[in-house]
Structure formats: structure tokens, C-alpha cells
JSON list of C-alpha atoms in Angstrom, two decimals:
[
{"chain": "A", "resi": 1, "resn": "UNK", "atom": "CA", "xyz": [0.17, 0.27, -0.20]},
{"chain": "A", "resi": 2, "resn": "UNK", "atom": "CA", "xyz": [2.91, 2.43, 1.05]},
{"chain": "A", "resi": 3, "resn": "UNK", "atom": "CA", "xyz": [4.27, 2.27, -2.71]},
{"chain": "A", "resi": 4, "resn": "UNK", "atom": "CA", "xyz": [0.75, 2.40, -4.34]},
{"chain": "A", "resi": 5, "resn": "UNK", "atom": "CA", "xyz": [0.51, 5.78, -2.86]},
{"chain": "A", "resi": 6, "resn": "UNK", "atom": "CA", "xyz": [4.00, 7.14, -3.09]},
{"chain": "A", "resi": 7, "resn": "UNK", "atom": "CA", "xyz": [3.67, 6.38, -6.82]},
{"chain": "A", "resi": 8, "resn": "UNK", "atom": "CA", "xyz": [0.41, 8.22, -6.89]},
{"chain": "A", "resi": 9, "resn": "UNK", "atom": "CA", "xyz": [2.02, 11.07, -4.50]},
{"chain": "A", "resi": 10, "resn": "UNK", "atom": "CA", "xyz": [5.22, 10.93, -7.56]},
{"chain": "A", "resi": 11, "resn": "UNK", "atom": "CA", "xyz": [2.55, 11.00, -10.37]},
{"chain": "A", "resi": 12, "resn": "UNK", "atom": "CA", "xyz": [0.74, 14.17, -8.77]},
{"chain": "A", "resi": 13, "resn": "UNK", "atom": "CA", "xyz": [4.12, 15.87, -8.02]},
{"chain": "A", "resi": 14, "resn": "UNK", "atom": "CA", "xyz": [5.70, 14.95, -11.44]},
{"chain": "A", "resi": 15, "resn": "UNK", "atom": "CA", "xyz": [1.92, 16.48, -13.30]},
{"chain": "A", "resi": 16, "resn": "UNK", "atom": "CA", "xyz": [1.86, 19.39, -10.57]},
{"chain": "A", "resi": 17, "resn": "UNK", "atom": "CA", "xyz": [5.62, 20.53, -11.62]},
{"chain": "A", "resi": 18, "resn": "UNK", "atom": "CA", "xyz": [5.06, 19.93, -15.38]},
{"chain": "A", "resi": 19, "resn": "UNK", "atom": "CA", "xyz": [1.98, 23.05, -14.85]},
{"chain": "A", "resi": 20, "resn": "UNK", "atom": "CA", "xyz": [3.66, 25.02, -13.12]},
{"chain": "A", "resi": 21, "resn": "UNK", "atom": "CA", "xyz": [7.15, 25.11, -14.78]},
{"chain": "A", "resi": 22, "resn": "UNK", "atom": "CA", "xyz": [4.65, 25.62, -17.77]},
{"chain": "A", "resi": 23, "resn": "UNK", "atom": "CA", "xyz": [3.17, 28.51, -16.76]},
{"chain": "A", "resi": 24, "resn": "UNK", "atom": "CA", "xyz": [6.91, 30.03, -15.86]},
{"chain": "A", "resi": 25, "resn": "UNK", "atom": "CA", "xyz": [8.18, 29.06, -19.33]},
{"chain": "A", "resi": 26, "resn": "UNK", "atom": "CA", "xyz": [5.03, 31.02, -20.73]},
{"chain": "A", "resi": 27, "resn": "UNK", "atom": "CA", "xyz": [4.79, 34.05, -18.78]},
{"chain": "A", "resi": 28, "resn": "UNK", "atom": "CA", "xyz": [8.92, 34.28, -19.78]},
{"chain": "A", "resi": 29, "resn": "UNK", "atom": "CA", "xyz": [7.86, 34.22, -23.56]},
{"chain": "A", "resi": 30, "resn": "UNK", "atom": "CA", "xyz": [5.27, 36.76, -22.48]},
{"chain": "A", "resi": 31, "resn": "UNK", "atom": "CA", "xyz": [8.37, 38.54, -21.13]},
{"chain": "A", "resi": 32, "resn": "UNK", "atom": "CA", "xyz": [10.60, 37.52, -24.14]},
{"chain": "A", "resi": 33, "resn": "UNK", "atom": "CA", "xyz": [7.87, 38.92, -26.79]},
{"chain": "A", "resi": 34, "resn": "UNK", "atom": "CA", "xyz": [7.31, 42.30, -25.14]},
{"chain": "A", "resi": 35, "resn": "UNK", "atom": "CA", "xyz": [10.72, 43.30, -25.40]},
{"chain": "A", "resi": 36, "resn": "UNK", "atom": "CA", "xyz": [11.47, 41.61, -28.65]},
{"chain": "A", "resi": 37, "resn": "UNK", "atom": "CA", "xyz": [12.94, 43.46, -31.47]},
{"chain": "A", "resi": 38, "resn": "UNK", "atom": "CA", "xyz": [10.19, 45.30, -33.79]},
{"chain": "A", "resi": 39, "resn": "UNK", "atom": "CA", "xyz": [10.51, 46.33, -37.30]},
{"chain": "A", "resi": 40, "resn": "UNK", "atom": "CA", "xyz": [8.80, 49.92, -38.24]},
{"chain": "A", "resi": 41, "resn": "UNK", "atom": "CA", "xyz": [6.52, 49.91, -41.37]},
{"chain": "A", "resi": 42, "resn": "UNK", "atom": "CA", "xyz": [4.75, 53.48, -42.05]},
{"chain": "A", "resi": 43, "resn": "UNK", "atom": "CA", "xyz": [0.97, 53.43, -43.29]},
{"chain": "A", "resi": 44, "resn": "UNK", "atom": "CA", "xyz": [-1.81, 55.78, -42.29]},
{"chain": "A", "resi": 45, "resn": "UNK", "atom": "CA", "xyz": [-5.05, 55.39, -40.33]},
{"chain": "A", "resi": 46, "resn": "UNK", "atom": "CA", "xyz": [-8.27, 53.95, -42.22]},
{"chain": "A", "resi": 47, "resn": "UNK", "atom": "CA", "xyz": [-11.10, 54.41, -39.94]},
{"chain": "A", "resi": 48, "resn": "UNK", "atom": "CA", "xyz": [-11.53, 55.37, -36.16]},
{"chain": "A", "resi": 49, "resn": "UNK", "atom": "CA", "xyz": [-14.06, 54.22, -34.21]},
{"chain": "A", "resi": 50, "resn": "UNK", "atom": "CA", "xyz": [-14.91, 55.39, -30.13]},
{"chain": "A", "resi": 51, "resn": "UNK", "atom": "CA", "xyz": [-16.75, 53.35, -27.59]},
{"chain": "A", "resi": 52, "resn": "UNK", "atom": "CA", "xyz": [-17.16, 52.34, -24.57]},
{"chain": "A", "resi": 53, "resn": "UNK", "atom": "CA", "xyz": [-14.44, 50.19, -23.29]},
{"chain": "A", "resi": 54, "resn": "UNK", "atom": "CA", "xyz": [-15.19, 48.16, -19.29]},
{"chain": "A", "resi": 55, "resn": "UNK", "atom": "CA", "xyz": [-12.83, 48.19, -17.11]},
{"chain": "A", "resi": 56, "resn": "UNK", "atom": "CA", "xyz": [-12.24, 46.53, -13.87]},
{"chain": "A", "resi": 57, "resn": "UNK", "atom": "CA", "xyz": [-16.23, 47.02, -13.75]},
{"chain": "A", "resi": 58, "resn": "UNK", "atom": "CA", "xyz": [-16.35, 50.57, -14.80]},
{"chain": "A", "resi": 59, "resn": "UNK", "atom": "CA", "xyz": [-18.20, 51.12, -18.17]},
{"chain": "A", "resi": 60, "resn": "UNK", "atom": "CA", "xyz": [-17.67, 54.55, -18.48]},
{"chain": "A", "resi": 61, "resn": "UNK", "atom": "CA", "xyz": [-14.42, 54.49, -19.98]},
{"chain": "A", "resi": 62, "resn": "UNK", "atom": "CA", "xyz": [-13.62, 55.81, -23.61]},
{"chain": "A", "resi": 63, "resn": "UNK", "atom": "CA", "xyz": [-11.21, 53.54, -25.55]},
{"chain": "A", "resi": 64, "resn": "UNK", "atom": "CA", "xyz": [-10.43, 54.82, -29.30]},
{"chain": "A", "resi": 65, "resn": "UNK", "atom": "CA", "xyz": [-10.03, 52.06, -32.06]},
{"chain": "A", "resi": 66, "resn": "UNK", "atom": "CA", "xyz": [-8.29, 52.53, -35.39]},
{"chain": "A", "resi": 67, "resn": "UNK", "atom": "CA", "xyz": [-7.53, 50.76, -38.51]},
{"chain": "A", "resi": 68, "resn": "UNK", "atom": "CA", "xyz": [-4.02, 51.17, -40.63]},
{"chain": "A", "resi": 69, "resn": "UNK", "atom": "CA", "xyz": [-3.37, 49.91, -44.13]},
{"chain": "A", "resi": 70, "resn": "UNK", "atom": "CA", "xyz": [0.95, 49.87, -43.68]},
{"chain": "A", "resi": 71, "resn": "UNK", "atom": "CA", "xyz": [2.75, 48.15, -46.63]},
{"chain": "A", "resi": 72, "resn": "UNK", "atom": "CA", "xyz": [-0.02, 46.48, -48.14]},
{"chain": "A", "resi": 73, "resn": "UNK", "atom": "CA", "xyz": [-1.46, 44.93, -44.61]},
{"chain": "A", "resi": 74, "resn": "UNK", "atom": "CA", "xyz": [-4.20, 46.24, -42.34]},
{"chain": "A", "resi": 75, "resn": "UNK", "atom": "CA", "xyz": [-3.27, 46.64, -38.80]},
{"chain": "A", "resi": 76, "resn": "UNK", "atom": "CA", "xyz": [-6.87, 46.89, -35.71]},
{"chain": "A", "resi": 77, "resn": "UNK", "atom": "CA", "xyz": [-5.94, 48.65, -32.57]},
{"chain": "A", "resi": 78, "resn": "UNK", "atom": "CA", "xyz": [-8.07, 48.79, -29.47]},
{"chain": "A", "resi": 79, "resn": "UNK", "atom": "CA", "xyz": [-6.59, 50.93, -26.60]},
{"chain": "A", "resi": 80, "resn": "UNK", "atom": "CA", "xyz": [-7.77, 53.10, -24.33]},
{"chain": "A", "resi": 81, "resn": "UNK", "atom": "CA", "xyz": [-5.29, 55.55, -24.60]},
{"chain": "A", "resi": 82, "resn": "UNK", "atom": "CA", "xyz": [-6.13, 58.54, -25.59]},
{"chain": "A", "resi": 83, "resn": "UNK", "atom": "CA", "xyz": [-3.46, 58.87, -28.30]},
{"chain": "A", "resi": 84, "resn": "UNK", "atom": "CA", "xyz": [-5.15, 56.94, -30.59]},
{"chain": "A", "resi": 85, "resn": "UNK", "atom": "CA", "xyz": [-7.58, 59.36, -31.22]},
{"chain": "A", "resi": 86, "resn": "UNK", "atom": "CA", "xyz": [-6.45, 59.82, -35.10]},
{"chain": "A", "resi": 87, "resn": "UNK", "atom": "CA", "xyz": [-8.62, 61.09, -37.49]},
{"chain": "A", "resi": 88, "resn": "UNK", "atom": "CA", "xyz": [-8.36, 58.97, -41.06]},
{"chain": "A", "resi": 89, "resn": "UNK", "atom": "CA", "xyz": [-6.26, 59.82, -43.52]},
{"chain": "A", "resi": 90, "resn": "UNK", "atom": "CA", "xyz": [-3.63, 60.75, -40.60]},
{"chain": "A", "resi": 91, "resn": "UNK", "atom": "CA", "xyz": [0.23, 59.35, -41.35]},
{"chain": "A", "resi": 92, "resn": "UNK", "atom": "CA", "xyz": [1.20, 56.91, -38.94]},
{"chain": "A", "resi": 93, "resn": "UNK", "atom": "CA", "xyz": [4.88, 55.17, -37.84]},
{"chain": "A", "resi": 94, "resn": "UNK", "atom": "CA", "xyz": [4.69, 51.28, -36.79]},
{"chain": "A", "resi": 95, "resn": "UNK", "atom": "CA", "xyz": [6.61, 49.49, -35.01]},
{"chain": "A", "resi": 96, "resn": "UNK", "atom": "CA", "xyz": [5.95, 46.03, -35.49]},
{"chain": "A", "resi": 97, "resn": "UNK", "atom": "CA", "xyz": [6.93, 42.66, -32.86]},
{"chain": "A", "resi": 98, "resn": "UNK", "atom": "CA", "xyz": [9.40, 40.65, -35.00]},
{"chain": "A", "resi": 99, "resn": "UNK", "atom": "CA", "xyz": [8.68, 37.63, -32.05]},
{"chain": "A", "resi": 100, "resn": "UNK", "atom": "CA", "xyz": [5.02, 37.59, -32.77]},
{"chain": "A", "resi": 101, "resn": "UNK", "atom": "CA", "xyz": [3.89, 40.25, -35.53]},
{"chain": "A", "resi": 102, "resn": "UNK", "atom": "CA", "xyz": [1.82, 42.53, -33.17]},
{"chain": "A", "resi": 103, "resn": "UNK", "atom": "CA", "xyz": [1.87, 45.97, -32.94]},
{"chain": "A", "resi": 104, "resn": "UNK", "atom": "CA", "xyz": [4.43, 47.48, -29.89]},
{"chain": "A", "resi": 105, "resn": "UNK", "atom": "CA", "xyz": [4.46, 51.68, -30.66]},
{"chain": "A", "resi": 106, "resn": "UNK", "atom": "CA", "xyz": [2.42, 53.44, -33.18]},
{"chain": "A", "resi": 107, "resn": "UNK", "atom": "CA", "xyz": [3.65, 57.15, -33.58]},
{"chain": "A", "resi": 108, "resn": "UNK", "atom": "CA", "xyz": [1.76, 59.90, -34.61]},
{"chain": "A", "resi": 109, "resn": "UNK", "atom": "CA", "xyz": [2.25, 63.38, -35.05]},
{"chain": "A", "resi": 110, "resn": "UNK", "atom": "CA", "xyz": [4.94, 63.94, -32.58]},
{"chain": "A", "resi": 111, "resn": "UNK", "atom": "CA", "xyz": [4.05, 61.72, -30.27]},
{"chain": "A", "resi": 112, "resn": "UNK", "atom": "CA", "xyz": [4.36, 57.51, -29.28]},
{"chain": "A", "resi": 113, "resn": "UNK", "atom": "CA", "xyz": [2.03, 54.67, -27.34]},
{"chain": "A", "resi": 114, "resn": "UNK", "atom": "CA", "xyz": [3.36, 52.15, -26.11]},
{"chain": "A", "resi": 115, "resn": "UNK", "atom": "CA", "xyz": [0.77, 48.91, -27.21]},
{"chain": "A", "resi": 116, "resn": "UNK", "atom": "CA", "xyz": [2.98, 46.29, -25.48]},
{"chain": "A", "resi": 117, "resn": "UNK", "atom": "CA", "xyz": [1.26, 44.30, -22.29]},
{"chain": "A", "resi": 118, "resn": "UNK", "atom": "CA", "xyz": [2.71, 45.27, -19.05]},
{"chain": "A", "resi": 119, "resn": "UNK", "atom": "CA", "xyz": [4.77, 43.26, -17.28]},
{"chain": "A", "resi": 120, "resn": "UNK", "atom": "CA", "xyz": [3.49, 43.00, -13.94]},
{"chain": "A", "resi": 121, "resn": "UNK", "atom": "CA", "xyz": [1.09, 40.35, -14.50]},
{"chain": "A", "resi": 122, "resn": "UNK", "atom": "CA", "xyz": [3.53, 37.86, -15.86]},
{"chain": "A", "resi": 123, "resn": "UNK", "atom": "CA", "xyz": [6.35, 39.06, -13.41]},
{"chain": "A", "resi": 124, "resn": "UNK", "atom": "CA", "xyz": [3.62, 37.90, -10.35]},
{"chain": "A", "resi": 125, "resn": "UNK", "atom": "CA", "xyz": [2.96, 34.68, -12.25]},
{"chain": "A", "resi": 126, "resn": "UNK", "atom": "CA", "xyz": [6.19, 33.52, -12.40]},
{"chain": "A", "resi": 127, "resn": "UNK", "atom": "CA", "xyz": [6.76, 34.24, -8.93]},
{"chain": "A", "resi": 128, "resn": "UNK", "atom": "CA", "xyz": [3.91, 32.83, -7.40]},
{"chain": "A", "resi": 129, "resn": "UNK", "atom": "CA", "xyz": [4.95, 29.22, -10.05]},
{"chain": "A", "resi": 130, "resn": "UNK", "atom": "CA", "xyz": [8.15, 29.45, -8.24]},
{"chain": "A", "resi": 131, "resn": "UNK", "atom": "CA", "xyz": [6.95, 29.83, -5.10]},
{"chain": "A", "resi": 132, "resn": "UNK", "atom": "CA", "xyz": [4.13, 26.57, -5.62]},
{"chain": "A", "resi": 133, "resn": "UNK", "atom": "CA", "xyz": [7.30, 25.10, -7.15]},
{"chain": "A", "resi": 134, "resn": "UNK", "atom": "CA", "xyz": [9.47, 25.16, -4.34]},
{"chain": "A", "resi": 135, "resn": "UNK", "atom": "CA", "xyz": [6.05, 24.43, -1.73]},
{"chain": "A", "resi": 136, "resn": "UNK", "atom": "CA", "xyz": [5.24, 21.91, -4.02]},
{"chain": "A", "resi": 137, "resn": "UNK", "atom": "CA", "xyz": [9.24, 20.20, -3.51]},
{"chain": "A", "resi": 138, "resn": "UNK", "atom": "CA", "xyz": [9.33, 20.99, 0.11]},
{"chain": "A", "resi": 139, "resn": "UNK", "atom": "CA", "xyz": [6.03, 18.09, 0.65]},
{"chain": "A", "resi": 140, "resn": "UNK", "atom": "CA", "xyz": [7.77, 15.91, -1.58]},
{"chain": "A", "resi": 141, "resn": "UNK", "atom": "CA", "xyz": [11.16, 16.06, 0.33]},
{"chain": "A", "resi": 142, "resn": "UNK", "atom": "CA", "xyz": [8.94, 15.93, 3.48]},
{"chain": "A", "resi": 143, "resn": "UNK", "atom": "CA", "xyz": [6.60, 13.26, 2.69]},
{"chain": "A", "resi": 144, "resn": "UNK", "atom": "CA", "xyz": [9.96, 11.37, 1.22]},
{"chain": "A", "resi": 145, "resn": "UNK", "atom": "CA", "xyz": [9.26, 11.12, -1.79]},
{"chain": "A", "resi": 146, "resn": "UNK", "atom": "CA", "xyz": [12.25, 12.56, -3.49]},
{"chain": "A", "resi": 147, "resn": "UNK", "atom": "CA", "xyz": [15.95, 12.76, -1.70]},
{"chain": "A", "resi": 148, "resn": "UNK", "atom": "CA", "xyz": [16.31, 16.12, -0.93]},
{"chain": "A", "resi": 149, "resn": "UNK", "atom": "CA", "xyz": [19.67, 17.05, -2.52]},
{"chain": "A", "resi": 150, "resn": "UNK", "atom": "CA", "xyz": [17.61, 15.74, -5.93]},
{"chain": "A", "resi": 151, "resn": "UNK", "atom": "CA", "xyz": [14.85, 17.49, -5.23]},
{"chain": "A", "resi": 152, "resn": "UNK", "atom": "CA", "xyz": [16.32, 20.83, -4.73]},
{"chain": "A", "resi": 153, "resn": "UNK", "atom": "CA", "xyz": [18.98, 20.12, -7.26]},
{"chain": "A", "resi": 154, "resn": "UNK", "atom": "CA", "xyz": [15.83, 19.46, -9.78]},
{"chain": "A", "resi": 155, "resn": "UNK", "atom": "CA", "xyz": [13.85, 22.35, -8.72]},
{"chain": "A", "resi": 156, "resn": "UNK", "atom": "CA", "xyz": [16.93, 24.63, -9.19]},
{"chain": "A", "resi": 157, "resn": "UNK", "atom": "CA", "xyz": [18.00, 23.81, -12.70]},
{"chain": "A", "resi": 158, "resn": "UNK", "atom": "CA", "xyz": [14.60, 23.95, -13.92]},
{"chain": "A", "resi": 159, "resn": "UNK", "atom": "CA", "xyz": [13.81, 26.98, -12.75]},
{"chain": "A", "resi": 160, "resn": "UNK", "atom": "CA", "xyz": [17.33, 28.28, -14.68]},
{"chain": "A", "resi": 161, "resn": "UNK", "atom": "CA", "xyz": [17.00, 26.57, -17.55]},
{"chain": "A", "resi": 162, "resn": "UNK", "atom": "CA", "xyz": [13.18, 27.32, -18.44]},
{"chain": "A", "resi": 163, "resn": "UNK", "atom": "CA", "xyz": [13.50, 31.07, -18.71]},
{"chain": "A", "resi": 164, "resn": "UNK", "atom": "CA", "xyz": [17.16, 30.75, -20.80]},
{"chain": "A", "resi": 165, "resn": "UNK", "atom": "CA", "xyz": [15.31, 27.90, -23.02]},
{"chain": "A", "resi": 166, "resn": "UNK", "atom": "CA", "xyz": [12.69, 30.81, -24.18]},
{"chain": "A", "resi": 167, "resn": "UNK", "atom": "CA", "xyz": [14.70, 33.34, -24.29]},
{"chain": "A", "resi": 168, "resn": "UNK", "atom": "CA", "xyz": [17.08, 31.38, -26.51]},
{"chain": "A", "resi": 169, "resn": "UNK", "atom": "CA", "xyz": [13.89, 30.98, -28.85]},
{"chain": "A", "resi": 170, "resn": "UNK", "atom": "CA", "xyz": [13.05, 34.17, -29.79]}
]
């Protein structure tokens, strides 16, 4: 019975570790994509609309949506930033991410709008996942599922190699 129980716990620890390691890798990839190199294209605003954009339950926030034709491709951008209040025909410059093809920056009339995702949520998720991973491994050591040295070596190696692998890929 003890052998069966250890196998079940070992499998559970392995699956939870894989999931948490995946969260760390995904968030590192989000951060790497956020700061990826960009290339510049020029275009012009095709259309502009305003609308309500619910943010944290507040219905009064006004969003700006613009469609831009640049280098034969159409980019549709929606954000809460008032810098997107651009008239149709306005010339713009877009910085496009080489990692995923999303618009990182929009420049128009001397102003620049940063359209990249924030860093707070990915950093908090990385921290929480690594904390949970440490708790899982501490629990595994206390239940004598793994030898302590092997557990901490695996945790340190995984925590170091997962972000490195993602950054090298990008």
C-alpha cells in the first residue's frame, strides 16, 4: 500500500511540477515577446471609432479603435490610450514585433503610443509559480518521495533553464 501511495504522490508531484514549469515558461515567453526586436512600417489611418470599454467594472472608460493600412496589410488596434484619437488619413509609423507580428508602438504627429502588454502580471505569475513549485518540492521531501539533494537540484536547474530556453528560442 505504501508503494502505491508513493507512486500516486510521485505522479501528482510530477504533473503539478510540469504545469507550474509550463506557467513559468509561458510567462517568460510573454516577457521575451514584449521586449523583442521590432521593424518599422509606415502607413495611414483608414478609420477611427470610439466606444465604451469596460475596465475593472467601470463602464465609463472610452476606448479608441483605429484601422491602419501599412505596407499592404491592415492593422486593427484598440486601446484606452487617448493617443489613438487619430483622424482618418493621418500618417503613422508602426513598430511591429519580430516575435509575434503584433504592434508594439504607434507613432503619429510627434507622439508615441506604447501598445505592448504590461510586465506586472507575468512577473507575479512567475513568482507565484516558482513559490508553488518550491512548496510542492518541500512537501515531496517531507513525504520522503525524493531525496532532498535531488529535489533541490532539480528545482534549481528547472528554474534556471526554463527562462533561458525561452529567451534563446526568441
